[in-house]
XYZ file of C-alpha atoms in Angstrom:
68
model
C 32.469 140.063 150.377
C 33.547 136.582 151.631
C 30.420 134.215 150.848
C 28.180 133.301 153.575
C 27.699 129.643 155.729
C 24.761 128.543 153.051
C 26.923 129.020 150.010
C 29.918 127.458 151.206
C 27.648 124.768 152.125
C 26.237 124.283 148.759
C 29.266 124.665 147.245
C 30.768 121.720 149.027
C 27.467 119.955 148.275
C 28.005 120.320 144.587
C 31.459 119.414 145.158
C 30.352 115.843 147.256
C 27.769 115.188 144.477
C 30.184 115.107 141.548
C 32.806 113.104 144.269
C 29.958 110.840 144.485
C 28.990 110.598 140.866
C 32.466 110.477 139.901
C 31.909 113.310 137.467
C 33.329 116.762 136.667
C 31.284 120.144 136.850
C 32.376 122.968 134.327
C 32.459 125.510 137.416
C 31.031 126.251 140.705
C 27.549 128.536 140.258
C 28.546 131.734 140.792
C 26.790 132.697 143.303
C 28.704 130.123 145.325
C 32.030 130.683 143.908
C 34.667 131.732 145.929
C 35.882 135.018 145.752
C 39.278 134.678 147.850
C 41.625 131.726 149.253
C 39.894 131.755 151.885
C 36.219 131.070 150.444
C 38.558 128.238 148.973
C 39.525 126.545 151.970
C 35.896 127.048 153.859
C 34.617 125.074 150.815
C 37.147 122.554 151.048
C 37.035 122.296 154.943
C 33.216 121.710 154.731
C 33.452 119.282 152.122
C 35.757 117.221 154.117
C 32.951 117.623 156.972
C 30.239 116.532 154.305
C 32.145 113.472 152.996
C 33.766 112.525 156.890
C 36.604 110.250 154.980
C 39.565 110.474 156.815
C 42.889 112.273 154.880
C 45.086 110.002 154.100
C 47.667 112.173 152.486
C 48.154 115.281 150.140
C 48.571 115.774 146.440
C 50.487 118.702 144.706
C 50.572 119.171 140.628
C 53.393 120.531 139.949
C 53.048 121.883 136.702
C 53.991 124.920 135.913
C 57.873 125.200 134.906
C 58.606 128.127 137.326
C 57.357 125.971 140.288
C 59.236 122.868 139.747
């Protein structure tokens, strides 16, 4: 079940807070986790609302061998 508007809110709210604090969380609750990739990019598209800095550009890690 894809989560609902309020969790993907406070998800991204948790998200902006540790931005803010410059900080790390150990996970997302999870009763605001996301369950698919696209729970992923609500959260991330409403955190981008939240903090309304524009993109200036994309980052990829490349890390795994296979990918490379």
């Amino acid at each position: 079940m894809p989560l609902g508007p309020a969790a993907i809110d406070r998800a991204a709210a948790l998200l902006e807070r540790a931005r803010h604090d410059v900080t790390t969380i150990p996970a997302l609750p999870e009763d605001v986790r996301p369950h698919d990739l696209a729970d992923a990019y609500a959260i991330c598209d409403r955190l981008d609302e939240r903090l309304g800095w524009e993109v200036a550009g994309w980052y990829l890690g490349a890390t795994n061998p296979a990918i490379q």
